[in-house]
C-alpha cells in the first residue's frame, strides 16, 4: 500500500551542481595575483617548503620597505595564505622587544634578505617561546653589521676582478 502511494509521486532528476560544471576559480586567481606581485618568483622561492635554501623559522631576516629604514629580527612565524602570506619578525628597538608582521608579496616591501641562518633547524613551526627573556635573541644589530661588511667586501672584490683584464 505504501509503495503505491510513493509511486504516484514524480521524482525529478537531480540538478547538476555548479561545482561539477565549473571548476573553483580561486586557485587560478591566487596564482595570477602571485605571478603579478612576484614576477621573478624570488619571494615564492625564499619561503618555499620545497627549496632547501629557503628561509626557515629561527633565521635572522632583514626586510626593507619603501618608507623608513629596514627592520631586522628573528623570523618567528609564517602565516601561509596565498597572496596574503605574512612573516613575523622579532627585533629590538631602543632596548624593547618589537614584533612586526610583513606581507611578503606587498608592493611596499622592496627586499627581504637572510642575514643569519640558524645552525640547527627549529623543532617548532612557531617560535613564540623566543618572547621569553631566557630565549630572546635581543638586538641583532651585530649580525646585520657583520653581514653588511661581508657583503661590501664581496662587492669590492667583484669590482676589482671586473676592472682587471687578463690577456695572453
mmCIF file of C-alpha atoms in Angstrom:
data_model
loop_
_atom_site.group_PDB
_atom_site.id
_atom_site.type_symbol
_atom_site.label_atom_id
_atom_site.label_comp_id
_atom_site.label_asym_id
_atom_site.label_seq_id
_atom_site.Cartn_x
_atom_site.Cartn_y
_atom_site.Cartn_z
ATOM 1 C CA UNK A 1 0.000 0.000 0.000
ATOM 2 C CA UNK A 2 2.782 2.405 0.864
ATOM 3 C CA UNK A 3 4.565 1.620 -2.379
ATOM 4 C CA UNK A 4 1.516 2.631 -4.349
ATOM 5 C CA UNK A 5 1.457 5.990 -2.588
ATOM 6 C CA UNK A 6 5.151 6.564 -3.245
ATOM 7 C CA UNK A 7 4.903 5.539 -6.889
ATOM 8 C CA UNK A 8 2.294 8.257 -7.514
ATOM 9 C CA UNK A 9 4.866 10.989 -6.860
ATOM 10 C CA UNK A 10 7.018 12.096 -9.736
ATOM 11 C CA UNK A 11 10.726 12.142 -8.998
ATOM 12 C CA UNK A 12 12.662 14.707 -10.987
ATOM 13 C CA UNK A 13 16.306 14.181 -11.881
ATOM 14 C CA UNK A 14 18.750 15.991 -9.640
ATOM 15 C CA UNK A 15 20.012 19.329 -10.942
ATOM 16 C CA UNK A 16 23.760 19.206 -11.653
ATOM 17 C CA UNK A 17 25.785 21.118 -9.105
ATOM 18 C CA UNK A 18 27.687 24.179 -10.340
ATOM 19 C CA UNK A 19 30.769 22.695 -8.668
ATOM 20 C CA UNK A 20 30.791 19.816 -11.153
ATOM 21 C CA UNK A 21 30.216 22.014 -14.214
ATOM 22 C CA UNK A 22 32.502 24.939 -13.237
ATOM 23 C CA UNK A 23 35.877 24.490 -11.520
ATOM 24 C CA UNK A 24 36.796 26.544 -8.453
ATOM 25 C CA UNK A 25 38.176 29.887 -9.735
ATOM 26 C CA UNK A 26 40.068 30.806 -6.542
ATOM 27 C CA UNK A 27 43.303 28.824 -7.090
ATOM 28 C CA UNK A 28 43.659 30.335 -10.564
ATOM 29 C CA UNK A 29 43.045 33.842 -9.212
ATOM 30 C CA UNK A 30 45.557 33.350 -6.383
ATOM 31 C CA UNK A 31 48.226 32.106 -8.790
ATOM 32 C CA UNK A 32 47.562 35.032 -11.141
ATOM 33 C CA UNK A 33 47.925 37.543 -8.284
ATOM 34 C CA UNK A 34 51.148 35.921 -7.048
ATOM 35 C CA UNK A 35 52.545 35.976 -10.592
ATOM 36 C CA UNK A 36 51.671 39.677 -10.865
ATOM 37 C CA UNK A 37 53.148 40.655 -7.487
ATOM 38 C CA UNK A 38 56.209 38.359 -7.696
ATOM 39 C CA UNK A 39 57.167 38.304 -11.367
ATOM 40 C CA UNK A 40 60.597 36.690 -10.838
ATOM 41 C CA UNK A 41 59.352 34.146 -8.301
ATOM 42 C CA UNK A 42 62.136 35.067 -5.847
ATOM 43 C CA UNK A 43 59.874 35.647 -2.855
ATOM 44 C CA UNK A 44 57.952 32.463 -3.517
ATOM 45 C CA UNK A 45 61.253 30.543 -3.616
ATOM 46 C CA UNK A 46 62.532 32.329 -0.497
ATOM 47 C CA UNK A 47 59.654 30.973 1.628
ATOM 48 C CA UNK A 48 59.007 27.730 -0.246
ATOM 49 C CA UNK A 49 58.734 24.434 1.625
ATOM 50 C CA UNK A 50 60.413 22.550 -1.230
ATOM 51 C CA UNK A 51 63.678 24.518 -1.519
ATOM 52 C CA UNK A 52 66.412 23.584 0.942
ATOM 53 C CA UNK A 53 67.953 27.063 0.873
ATOM 54 C CA UNK A 54 64.699 28.850 1.735
ATOM 55 C CA UNK A 55 64.256 30.948 4.871
ATOM 56 C CA UNK A 56 63.346 28.838 7.885
ATOM 57 C CA UNK A 57 61.863 29.786 11.237
ATOM 58 C CA UNK A 58 64.694 30.855 13.544
ATOM 59 C CA UNK A 59 66.775 32.634 10.883
ATOM 60 C CA UNK A 60 67.506 36.338 11.143
ATOM 61 C CA UNK A 61 65.918 38.319 8.295
ATOM 62 C CA UNK A 62 66.056 41.946 7.209
ATOM 63 C CA UNK A 63 63.002 43.426 5.490
ATOM 64 C CA UNK A 64 63.401 46.659 3.533
ATOM 65 C CA UNK A 65 60.296 48.740 2.841
ATOM 66 C CA UNK A 66 59.604 51.829 0.733
ATOM 67 C CA UNK A 67 59.318 54.089 3.748
ATOM 68 C CA UNK A 68 61.628 54.075 6.734
ATOM 69 C CA UNK A 69 64.736 52.122 7.487
ATOM 70 C CA UNK A 70 64.982 48.330 7.211
ATOM 71 C CA UNK A 71 63.721 46.173 10.063
ATOM 72 C CA UNK A 72 65.764 43.161 11.072
ATOM 73 C CA UNK A 73 64.828 40.477 13.526
ATOM 74 C CA UNK A 74 64.445 36.797 14.247
ATOM 75 C CA UNK A 75 61.973 35.019 11.978
ATOM 76 C CA UNK A 76 59.443 33.677 14.496
ATOM 77 C CA UNK A 77 56.419 32.603 12.459
ATOM 78 C CA UNK A 78 54.987 32.389 8.945
ATOM 79 C CA UNK A 79 51.311 32.585 8.057
ATOM 80 C CA UNK A 80 50.776 30.964 4.638
ATOM 81 C CA UNK A 81 47.653 32.381 2.990
ATOM 82 C CA UNK A 82 48.499 32.563 -0.717
ATOM 83 C CA UNK A 83 48.814 36.207 -1.711
ATOM 84 C CA UNK A 84 48.413 37.288 1.924
ATOM 85 C CA UNK A 85 51.367 35.207 3.158
ATOM 86 C CA UNK A 86 52.989 37.057 6.035
ATOM 87 C CA UNK A 87 56.036 36.655 8.278
ATOM 88 C CA UNK A 88 56.551 37.733 11.879
ATOM 89 C CA UNK A 89 59.925 39.167 12.828
ATOM 90 C CA UNK A 90 61.036 39.896 16.385
ATOM 91 C CA UNK A 91 63.712 42.516 16.832
ATOM 92 C CA UNK A 92 64.705 45.173 19.285
ATOM 93 C CA UNK A 93 64.194 48.921 19.138
ATOM 94 C CA UNK A 94 65.590 51.090 21.899
ATOM 95 C CA UNK A 95 66.132 48.035 24.141
ATOM 96 C CA UNK A 96 62.491 46.982 23.800
ATOM 97 C CA UNK A 97 61.339 43.801 22.065
ATOM 98 C CA UNK A 98 59.292 44.607 18.956
ATOM 99 C CA UNK A 99 57.389 42.215 16.683
ATOM 100 C CA UNK A 100 56.281 43.187 13.197
ATOM 101 C CA UNK A 101 54.233 41.362 10.574
ATOM 102 C CA UNK A 102 55.263 41.806 6.926
ATOM 103 C CA UNK A 103 53.271 40.611 3.916
ATOM 104 C CA UNK A 104 55.868 39.078 1.626
ATOM 105 C CA UNK A 105 54.059 39.922 -1.643
ATOM 106 C CA UNK A 106 53.264 43.509 -0.618
ATOM 107 C CA UNK A 107 54.441 46.171 -3.093
ATOM 108 C CA UNK A 108 55.724 48.248 -0.159
ATOM 109 C CA UNK A 109 58.233 45.512 0.745
ATOM 110 C CA UNK A 110 61.205 46.152 -1.536
ATOM 111 C CA UNK A 111 63.536 43.450 -0.285
ATOM 112 C CA UNK A 112 63.902 40.513 2.100
ATOM 113 C CA UNK A 113 67.418 39.310 2.944
ATOM 114 C CA UNK A 114 68.600 36.385 5.043
ATOM 115 C CA UNK A 115 71.189 37.790 7.443
ATOM 116 C CA UNK A 116 71.999 34.715 9.509
ATOM 117 C CA UNK A 117 70.861 31.117 9.261
ATOM 118 C CA UNK A 118 70.064 29.080 12.328
ATOM 119 C CA UNK A 119 72.674 26.291 12.531
ATOM 120 C CA UNK A 120 70.136 23.652 13.586
ATOM 121 C CA UNK A 121 66.572 23.513 12.404
ATOM 122 C CA UNK A 122 63.912 24.741 14.798
ATOM 123 C CA UNK A 123 61.787 21.955 16.221
ATOM 124 C CA UNK A 124 58.658 24.068 16.189
ATOM 125 C CA UNK A 125 56.738 25.878 13.470
ATOM 126 C CA UNK A 126 56.203 28.963 15.643
ATOM 127 C CA UNK A 127 58.930 30.128 17.966
ATOM 128 C CA UNK A 128 56.726 32.040 20.379
ATOM 129 C CA UNK A 129 58.986 30.959 23.241
ATOM 130 C CA UNK A 130 61.553 33.464 21.929
ATOM 131 C CA UNK A 131 59.472 36.166 23.600
ATOM 132 C CA UNK A 132 60.676 34.953 26.986
ATOM 133 C CA UNK A 133 63.848 36.589 28.330
ATOM 134 C CA UNK A 134 65.687 33.258 28.522
ATOM 135 C CA UNK A 135 65.383 32.617 24.764
ATOM 136 C CA UNK A 136 65.146 36.172 23.392
ATOM 137 C CA UNK A 137 67.900 36.911 20.865
ATOM 138 C CA UNK A 138 67.824 40.593 21.760
ATOM 139 C CA UNK A 139 69.365 43.014 19.324
ATOM 140 C CA UNK A 140 70.536 41.535 16.024
ATOM 141 C CA UNK A 141 72.455 44.683 15.035
ATOM 142 C CA UNK A 142 75.828 42.919 15.390
ATOM 143 C CA UNK A 143 74.711 40.221 12.931
ATOM 144 C CA UNK A 144 73.405 42.847 10.495
ATOM 145 C CA UNK A 145 76.625 44.879 10.621
ATOM 146 C CA UNK A 146 78.746 41.726 10.057
ATOM 147 C CA UNK A 147 76.530 40.777 7.111
ATOM 148 C CA UNK A 148 76.860 44.277 5.618
ATOM 149 C CA UNK A 149 80.678 44.194 5.984
ATOM 150 C CA UNK A 150 80.834 40.802 4.284
ATOM 151 C CA UNK A 151 78.557 41.963 1.506
ATOM 152 C CA UNK A 152 80.599 45.144 0.985
ATOM 153 C CA UNK A 153 83.821 43.102 0.874
ATOM 154 C CA UNK A 154 82.369 40.767 -1.740
ATOM 155 C CA UNK A 155 81.222 43.734 -3.845
ATOM 156 C CA UNK A 156 84.637 45.405 -3.721
ATOM 157 C CA UNK A 157 86.351 42.130 -4.705
ATOM 158 C CA UNK A 158 83.960 41.756 -7.632
ATOM 159 C CA UNK A 159 84.682 45.320 -8.757
ATOM 160 C CA UNK A 160 88.451 44.712 -8.547
ATOM 161 C CA UNK A 161 88.202 41.467 -10.502
ATOM 162 C CA UNK A 162 85.938 43.112 -13.076
ATOM 163 C CA UNK A 163 88.348 46.020 -13.563
ATOM 164 C CA UNK A 164 91.341 43.819 -14.437
ATOM 165 C CA UNK A 165 91.688 42.127 -17.762
ATOM 166 C CA UNK A 166 93.704 39.012 -18.288
ATOM 167 C CA UNK A 167 95.195 38.816 -21.764
ATOM 168 C CA UNK A 168 97.547 36.243 -23.209
#
